[in-house]
Short mmCIF file of C-alpha atoms and ligand atoms in Angstrom, two decimals:
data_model
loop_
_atom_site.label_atom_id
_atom_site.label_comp_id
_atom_site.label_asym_id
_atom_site.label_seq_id
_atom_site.Cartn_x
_atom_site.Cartn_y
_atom_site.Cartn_z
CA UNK Q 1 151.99 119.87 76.27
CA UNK Q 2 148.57 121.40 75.98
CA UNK Q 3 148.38 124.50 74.37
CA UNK Q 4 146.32 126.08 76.98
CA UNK Q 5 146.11 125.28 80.53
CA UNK Q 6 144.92 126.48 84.04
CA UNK Q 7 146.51 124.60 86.72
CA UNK Q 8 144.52 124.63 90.46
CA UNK Q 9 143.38 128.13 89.32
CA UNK Q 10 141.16 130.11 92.00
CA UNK Q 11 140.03 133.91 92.10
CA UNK Q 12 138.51 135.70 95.10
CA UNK Q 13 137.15 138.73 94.64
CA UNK Q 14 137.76 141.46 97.78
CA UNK Q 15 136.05 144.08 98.89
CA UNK Q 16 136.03 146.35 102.00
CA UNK Q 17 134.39 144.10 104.37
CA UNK Q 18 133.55 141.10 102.49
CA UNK Q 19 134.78 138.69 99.75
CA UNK Q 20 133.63 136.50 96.93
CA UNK Q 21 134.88 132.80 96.32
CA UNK Q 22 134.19 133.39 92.57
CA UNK Q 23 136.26 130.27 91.10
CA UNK Q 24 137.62 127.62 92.95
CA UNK Q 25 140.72 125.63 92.17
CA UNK Q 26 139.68 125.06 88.09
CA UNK Q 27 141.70 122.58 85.88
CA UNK Q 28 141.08 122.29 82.40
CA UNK Q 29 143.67 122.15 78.84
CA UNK Q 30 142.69 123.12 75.82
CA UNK Q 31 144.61 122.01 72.41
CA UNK Q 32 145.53 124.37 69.84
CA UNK Q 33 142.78 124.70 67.31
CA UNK Q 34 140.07 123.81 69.61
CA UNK Q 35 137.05 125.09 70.25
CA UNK Q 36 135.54 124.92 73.84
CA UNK Q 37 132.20 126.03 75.39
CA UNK Q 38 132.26 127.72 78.84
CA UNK Q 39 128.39 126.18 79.75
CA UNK Q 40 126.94 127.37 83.34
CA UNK Q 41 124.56 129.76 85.14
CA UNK Q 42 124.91 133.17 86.32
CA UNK Q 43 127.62 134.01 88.49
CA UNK Q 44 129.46 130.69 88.57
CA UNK Q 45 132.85 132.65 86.95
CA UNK Q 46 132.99 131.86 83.76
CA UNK Q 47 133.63 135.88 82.86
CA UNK Q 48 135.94 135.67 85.65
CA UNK Q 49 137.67 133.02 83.85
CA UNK Q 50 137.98 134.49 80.48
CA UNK Q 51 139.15 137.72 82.13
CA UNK Q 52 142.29 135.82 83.72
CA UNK Q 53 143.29 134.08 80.92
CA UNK Q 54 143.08 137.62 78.93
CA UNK Q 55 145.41 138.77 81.68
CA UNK Q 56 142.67 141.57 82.47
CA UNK Q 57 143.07 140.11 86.16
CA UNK Q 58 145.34 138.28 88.24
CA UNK Q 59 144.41 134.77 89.65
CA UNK Q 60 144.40 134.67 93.40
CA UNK Q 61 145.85 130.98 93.33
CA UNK Q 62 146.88 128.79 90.57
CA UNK Q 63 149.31 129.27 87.18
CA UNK Q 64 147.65 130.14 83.88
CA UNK Q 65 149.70 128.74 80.88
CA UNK Q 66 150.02 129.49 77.33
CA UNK Q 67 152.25 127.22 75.39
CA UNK Q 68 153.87 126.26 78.52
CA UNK Q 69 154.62 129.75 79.41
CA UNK Q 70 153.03 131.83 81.76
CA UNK Q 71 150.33 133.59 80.39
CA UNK Q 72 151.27 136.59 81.97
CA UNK Q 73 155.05 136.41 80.60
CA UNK Q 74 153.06 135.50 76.87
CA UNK Q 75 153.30 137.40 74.21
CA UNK Q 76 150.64 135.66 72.21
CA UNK Q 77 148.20 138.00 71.21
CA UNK Q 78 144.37 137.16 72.78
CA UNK Q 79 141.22 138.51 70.88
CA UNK Q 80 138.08 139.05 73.09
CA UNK Q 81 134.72 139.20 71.61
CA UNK Q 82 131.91 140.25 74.52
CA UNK Q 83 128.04 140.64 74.37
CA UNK Q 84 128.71 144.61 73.69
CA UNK Q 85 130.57 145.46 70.26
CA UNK Q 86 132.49 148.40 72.21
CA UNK Q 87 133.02 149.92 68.49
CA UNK Q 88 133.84 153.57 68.64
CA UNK Q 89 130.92 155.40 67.20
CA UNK Q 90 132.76 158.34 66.27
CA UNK Q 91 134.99 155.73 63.81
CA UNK Q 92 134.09 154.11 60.29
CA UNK Q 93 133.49 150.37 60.59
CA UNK Q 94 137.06 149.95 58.54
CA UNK Q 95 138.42 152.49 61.68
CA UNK Q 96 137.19 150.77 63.97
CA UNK Q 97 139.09 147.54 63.05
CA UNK Q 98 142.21 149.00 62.63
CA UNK Q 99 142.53 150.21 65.76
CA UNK Q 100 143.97 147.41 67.30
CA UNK Q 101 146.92 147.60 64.17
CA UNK Q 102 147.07 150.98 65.27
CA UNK Q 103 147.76 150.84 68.29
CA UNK Q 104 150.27 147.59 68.41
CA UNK Q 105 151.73 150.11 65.42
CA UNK Q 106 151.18 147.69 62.38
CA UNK Q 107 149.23 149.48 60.56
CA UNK Q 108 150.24 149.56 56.78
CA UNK Q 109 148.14 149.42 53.61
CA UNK Q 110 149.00 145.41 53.59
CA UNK Q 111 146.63 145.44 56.74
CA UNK Q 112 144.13 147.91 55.38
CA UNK Q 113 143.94 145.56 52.32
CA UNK Q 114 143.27 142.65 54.53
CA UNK Q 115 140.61 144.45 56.70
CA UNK Q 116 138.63 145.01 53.99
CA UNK Q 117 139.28 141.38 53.19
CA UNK Q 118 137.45 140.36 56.30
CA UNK Q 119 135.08 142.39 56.22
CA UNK Q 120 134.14 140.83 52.57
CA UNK Q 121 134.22 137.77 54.62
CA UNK Q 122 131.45 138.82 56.74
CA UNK Q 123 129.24 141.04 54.03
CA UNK Q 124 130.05 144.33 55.19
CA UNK Q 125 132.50 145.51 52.58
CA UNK Q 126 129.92 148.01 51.53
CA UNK Q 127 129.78 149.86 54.86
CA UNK Q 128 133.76 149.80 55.33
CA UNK Q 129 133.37 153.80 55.40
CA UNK Q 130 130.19 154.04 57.68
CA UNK Q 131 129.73 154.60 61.02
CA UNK Q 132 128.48 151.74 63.97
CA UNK Q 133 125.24 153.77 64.21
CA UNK Q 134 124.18 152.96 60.85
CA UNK Q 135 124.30 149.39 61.61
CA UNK Q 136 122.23 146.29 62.68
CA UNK Q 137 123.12 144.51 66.14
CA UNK Q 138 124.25 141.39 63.99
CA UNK Q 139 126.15 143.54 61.69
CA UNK Q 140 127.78 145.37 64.46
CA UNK Q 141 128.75 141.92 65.81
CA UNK Q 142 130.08 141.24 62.31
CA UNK Q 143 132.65 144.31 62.91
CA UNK Q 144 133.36 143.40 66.02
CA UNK Q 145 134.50 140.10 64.64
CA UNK Q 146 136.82 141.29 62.02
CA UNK Q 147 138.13 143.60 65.06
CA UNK Q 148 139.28 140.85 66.91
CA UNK Q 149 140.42 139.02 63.78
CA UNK Q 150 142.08 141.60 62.53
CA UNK Q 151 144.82 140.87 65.20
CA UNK Q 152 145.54 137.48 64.11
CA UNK Q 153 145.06 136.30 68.30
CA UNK Q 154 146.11 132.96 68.87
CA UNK Q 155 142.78 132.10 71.20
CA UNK Q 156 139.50 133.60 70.81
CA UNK Q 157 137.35 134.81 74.18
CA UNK Q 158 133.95 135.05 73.18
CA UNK Q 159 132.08 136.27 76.18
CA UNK Q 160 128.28 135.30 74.89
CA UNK Q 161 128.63 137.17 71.95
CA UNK Q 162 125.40 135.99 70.57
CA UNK Q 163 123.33 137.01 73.96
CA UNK Q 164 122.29 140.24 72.70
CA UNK Q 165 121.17 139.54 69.12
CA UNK Q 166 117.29 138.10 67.79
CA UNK Q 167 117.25 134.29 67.25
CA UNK Q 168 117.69 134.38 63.42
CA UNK Q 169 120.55 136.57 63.53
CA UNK Q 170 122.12 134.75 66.42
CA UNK Q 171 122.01 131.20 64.21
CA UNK Q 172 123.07 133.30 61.23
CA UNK Q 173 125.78 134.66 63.59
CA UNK Q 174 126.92 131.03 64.96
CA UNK Q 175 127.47 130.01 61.40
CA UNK Q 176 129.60 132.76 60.62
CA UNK Q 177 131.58 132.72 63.54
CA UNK Q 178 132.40 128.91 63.44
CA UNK Q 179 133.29 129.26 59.75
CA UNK Q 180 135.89 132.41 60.39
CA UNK Q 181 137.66 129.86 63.49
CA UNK Q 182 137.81 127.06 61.21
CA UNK Q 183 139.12 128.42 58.36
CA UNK Q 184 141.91 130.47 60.28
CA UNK Q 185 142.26 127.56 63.11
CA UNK Q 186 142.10 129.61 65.72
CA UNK Q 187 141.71 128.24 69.39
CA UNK Q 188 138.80 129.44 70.89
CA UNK Q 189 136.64 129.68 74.05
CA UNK Q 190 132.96 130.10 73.82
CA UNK Q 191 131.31 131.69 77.37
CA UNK Q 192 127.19 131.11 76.99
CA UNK Q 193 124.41 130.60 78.53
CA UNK Q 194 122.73 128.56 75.58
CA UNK Q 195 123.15 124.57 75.64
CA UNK Q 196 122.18 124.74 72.07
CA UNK Q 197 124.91 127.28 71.31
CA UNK Q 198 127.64 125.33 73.14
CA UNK Q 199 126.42 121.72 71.12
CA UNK Q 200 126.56 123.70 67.97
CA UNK Q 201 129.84 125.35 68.04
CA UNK Q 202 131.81 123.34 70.15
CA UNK Q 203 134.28 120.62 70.38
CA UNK Q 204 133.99 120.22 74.06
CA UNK Q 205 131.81 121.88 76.51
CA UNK Q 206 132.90 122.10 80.38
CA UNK Q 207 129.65 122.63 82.26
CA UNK Q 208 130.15 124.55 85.64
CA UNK Q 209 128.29 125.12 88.59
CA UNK Q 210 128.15 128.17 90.73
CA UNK Q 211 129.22 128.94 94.82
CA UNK Q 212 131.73 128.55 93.96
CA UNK Q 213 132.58 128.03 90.32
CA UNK Q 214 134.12 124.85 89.27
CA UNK Q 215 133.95 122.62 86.53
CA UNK Q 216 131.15 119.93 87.07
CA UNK Q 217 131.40 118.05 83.76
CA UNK Q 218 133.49 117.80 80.36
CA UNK Q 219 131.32 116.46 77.09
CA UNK Q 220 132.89 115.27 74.18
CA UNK Q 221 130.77 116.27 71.46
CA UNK Q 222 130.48 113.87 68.74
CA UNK Q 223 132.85 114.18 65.73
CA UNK Q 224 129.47 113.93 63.15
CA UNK Q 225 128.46 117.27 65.01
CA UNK Q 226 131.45 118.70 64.89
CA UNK Q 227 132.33 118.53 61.29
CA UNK Q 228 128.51 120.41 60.63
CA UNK Q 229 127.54 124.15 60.79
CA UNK Q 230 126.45 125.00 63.73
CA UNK Q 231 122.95 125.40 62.21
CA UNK Q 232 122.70 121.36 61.05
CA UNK Q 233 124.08 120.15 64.38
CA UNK Q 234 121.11 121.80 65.63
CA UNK Q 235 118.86 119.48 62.83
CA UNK Q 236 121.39 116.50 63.77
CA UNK Q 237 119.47 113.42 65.19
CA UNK Q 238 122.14 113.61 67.88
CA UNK Q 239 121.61 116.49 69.09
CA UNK Q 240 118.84 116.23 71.08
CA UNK Q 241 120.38 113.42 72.79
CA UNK Q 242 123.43 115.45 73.57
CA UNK Q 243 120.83 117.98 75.10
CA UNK Q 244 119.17 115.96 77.25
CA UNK Q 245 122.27 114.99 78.74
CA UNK Q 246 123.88 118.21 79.13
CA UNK Q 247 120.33 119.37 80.78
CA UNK Q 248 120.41 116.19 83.21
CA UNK Q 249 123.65 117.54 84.23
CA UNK Q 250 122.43 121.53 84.50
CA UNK Q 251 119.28 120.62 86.05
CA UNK Q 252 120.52 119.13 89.20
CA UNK Q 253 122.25 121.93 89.95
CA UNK Q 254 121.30 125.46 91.16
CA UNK Q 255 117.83 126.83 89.82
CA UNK Q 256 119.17 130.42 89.88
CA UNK Q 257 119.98 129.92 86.16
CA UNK Q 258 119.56 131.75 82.83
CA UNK Q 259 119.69 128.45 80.85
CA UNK Q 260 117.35 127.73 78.01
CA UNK Q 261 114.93 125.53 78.24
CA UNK Q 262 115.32 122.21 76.06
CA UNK Q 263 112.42 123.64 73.64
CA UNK Q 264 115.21 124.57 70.59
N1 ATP M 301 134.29 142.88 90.25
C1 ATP M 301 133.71 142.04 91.09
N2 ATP M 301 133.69 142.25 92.42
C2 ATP M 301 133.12 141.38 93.27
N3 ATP M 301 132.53 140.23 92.90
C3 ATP M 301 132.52 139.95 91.58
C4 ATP M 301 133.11 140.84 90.60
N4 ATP M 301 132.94 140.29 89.39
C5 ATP M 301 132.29 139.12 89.58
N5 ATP M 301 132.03 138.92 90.89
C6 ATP M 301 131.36 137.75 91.48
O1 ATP M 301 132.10 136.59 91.11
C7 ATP M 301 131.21 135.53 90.76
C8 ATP M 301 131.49 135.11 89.32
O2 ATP M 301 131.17 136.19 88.45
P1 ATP M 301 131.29 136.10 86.87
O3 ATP M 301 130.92 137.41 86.31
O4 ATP M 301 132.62 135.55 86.51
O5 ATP M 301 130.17 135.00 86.54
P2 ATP M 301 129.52 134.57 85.15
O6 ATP M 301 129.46 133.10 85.15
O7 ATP M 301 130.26 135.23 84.02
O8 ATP M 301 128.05 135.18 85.26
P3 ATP M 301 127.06 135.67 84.10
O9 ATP M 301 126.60 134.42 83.41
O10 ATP M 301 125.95 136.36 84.81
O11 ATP M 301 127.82 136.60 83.18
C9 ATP M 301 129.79 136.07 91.01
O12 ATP M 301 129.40 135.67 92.28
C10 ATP M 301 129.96 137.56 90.92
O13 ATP M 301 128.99 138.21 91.71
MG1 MG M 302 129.71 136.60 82.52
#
């Protein structure tokens, strides 16, 4: 039993007149504690994905299951992380992550104590009591982060939240992020854009293509890489090998893409 698993899964997406074959008939299963990259260009679904296994949207054909459940029926809380913090900017930093506590009403000074844990974690104890606007991109991230942590989900979504950040704070980022999922072994999906990204963080990365989106590829990435930060894979004498490869495979598909090129 995988702990994660879309079965045959396709979405359409309707409109008046017209409709859009966004993902078509997608198998994959992902174990508990992994951590798997979502690789492919623009429009081939893999926000679509993401936003069915959240349970944001319905499948149009195909079963989604959590721990052999449906993930609809689940009860297993789900942490998204997107490109956009979406922190309130009216809210401290430290009000801001309880929210979610607040609202699922377990909210206590236990959690309090633990948000401000986290937010050790990720260096911004010292602006617990300030607001978003005060903050850096990266260190808005960093909230964002703890947000979702906060939660304790049993899979991560992280919808290329890197995309919107400068280089050095996206490597920074990377490192941060991996080490937060590893030490609370949390099962996680990465959505990018960024071969580089998906080598460094990942344990497998499923490359897709687009019209419509399916999964082209699955790469193993090698256990040396794995057990790395995701800045040394990136200094790893395999991992330009591993590029290559994954860039063979992109290449030959659609050149309406917002992939790197293999210059990192
Ligand atoms: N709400 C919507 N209504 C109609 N079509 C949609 C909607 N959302 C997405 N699509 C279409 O579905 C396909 C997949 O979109 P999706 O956003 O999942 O792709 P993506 O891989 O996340 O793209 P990107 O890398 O640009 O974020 C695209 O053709 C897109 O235009
Ligand atoms: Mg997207």
């Amino acid at each position: 039993m995988s702990f994660l698993t879309l079965d045959h899964v396709s979405h359409h997406y309707f409109s008046k007149d017209s409709y859009t074959k966004a993902i078509d008939d997608i198998s994959l299963s992902i174990e508990e504690g992994e951590f798997v990259s979502l690789l492919g260009p623009s429009g081939c679904g893999k926000s679509t994905i993401l936003s069915i296994i959240a349970g944001i949207m319905k499948q149009t054909a195909g079963k989604v299951l959590l721990q052999d459940q449906l993930i609809t029926d689940s009860k297993i809380p789900i942490g998204y992380m997107l490109q956009q913090d979406y922190l309130f900017p009216w809210k401290t930093i430290l009000n801001n992550v309880l929210l979610g506590p607040k609202i699922y009403d377990t909210n206590s000074e236990e959690t309090k104590t633990r948000a401000l844990e986290l937010l050790d974690e990720v260096g911004l104890h010292d602006v617990a009591n300030q607001h978003p606007g005060a903050l850096s991109g990266g260190m808005r991230q960093r909230a964002a982060l703890v947000r979702t942590l906060i939660n304790d989900p049993k899979i991560m979504l992280l919808d290329e939240p890197f995309s919107a950040l400068d280089y050095q704070t996206k490597l920074r980022l990377e490192d941060l992020v991996s080490l937060q999922i590893k030490t609370y072994h949390k099962t996680t999906i990465l959505v990018t854009h960024d071969i580089g990204e998906a080598i460094a963080m990942s344990d497998r990365i499923f490359i897709m293509h687009a019209n419509p989106g399916s999964i082209d590829k699955v790469f193993e990435v090698p256990i040396e890489l794995r057990n790395e930060t995701p800045f040394l894979v990136r200094r790893h004498p395999k991992y330009q090998i591993i590029f290559d490869k994954v860039w063979d495979v992109l290449s030959k598909k659609e050149t309406d893409s917002k992939v790197v090129p293999p210059t990192s």
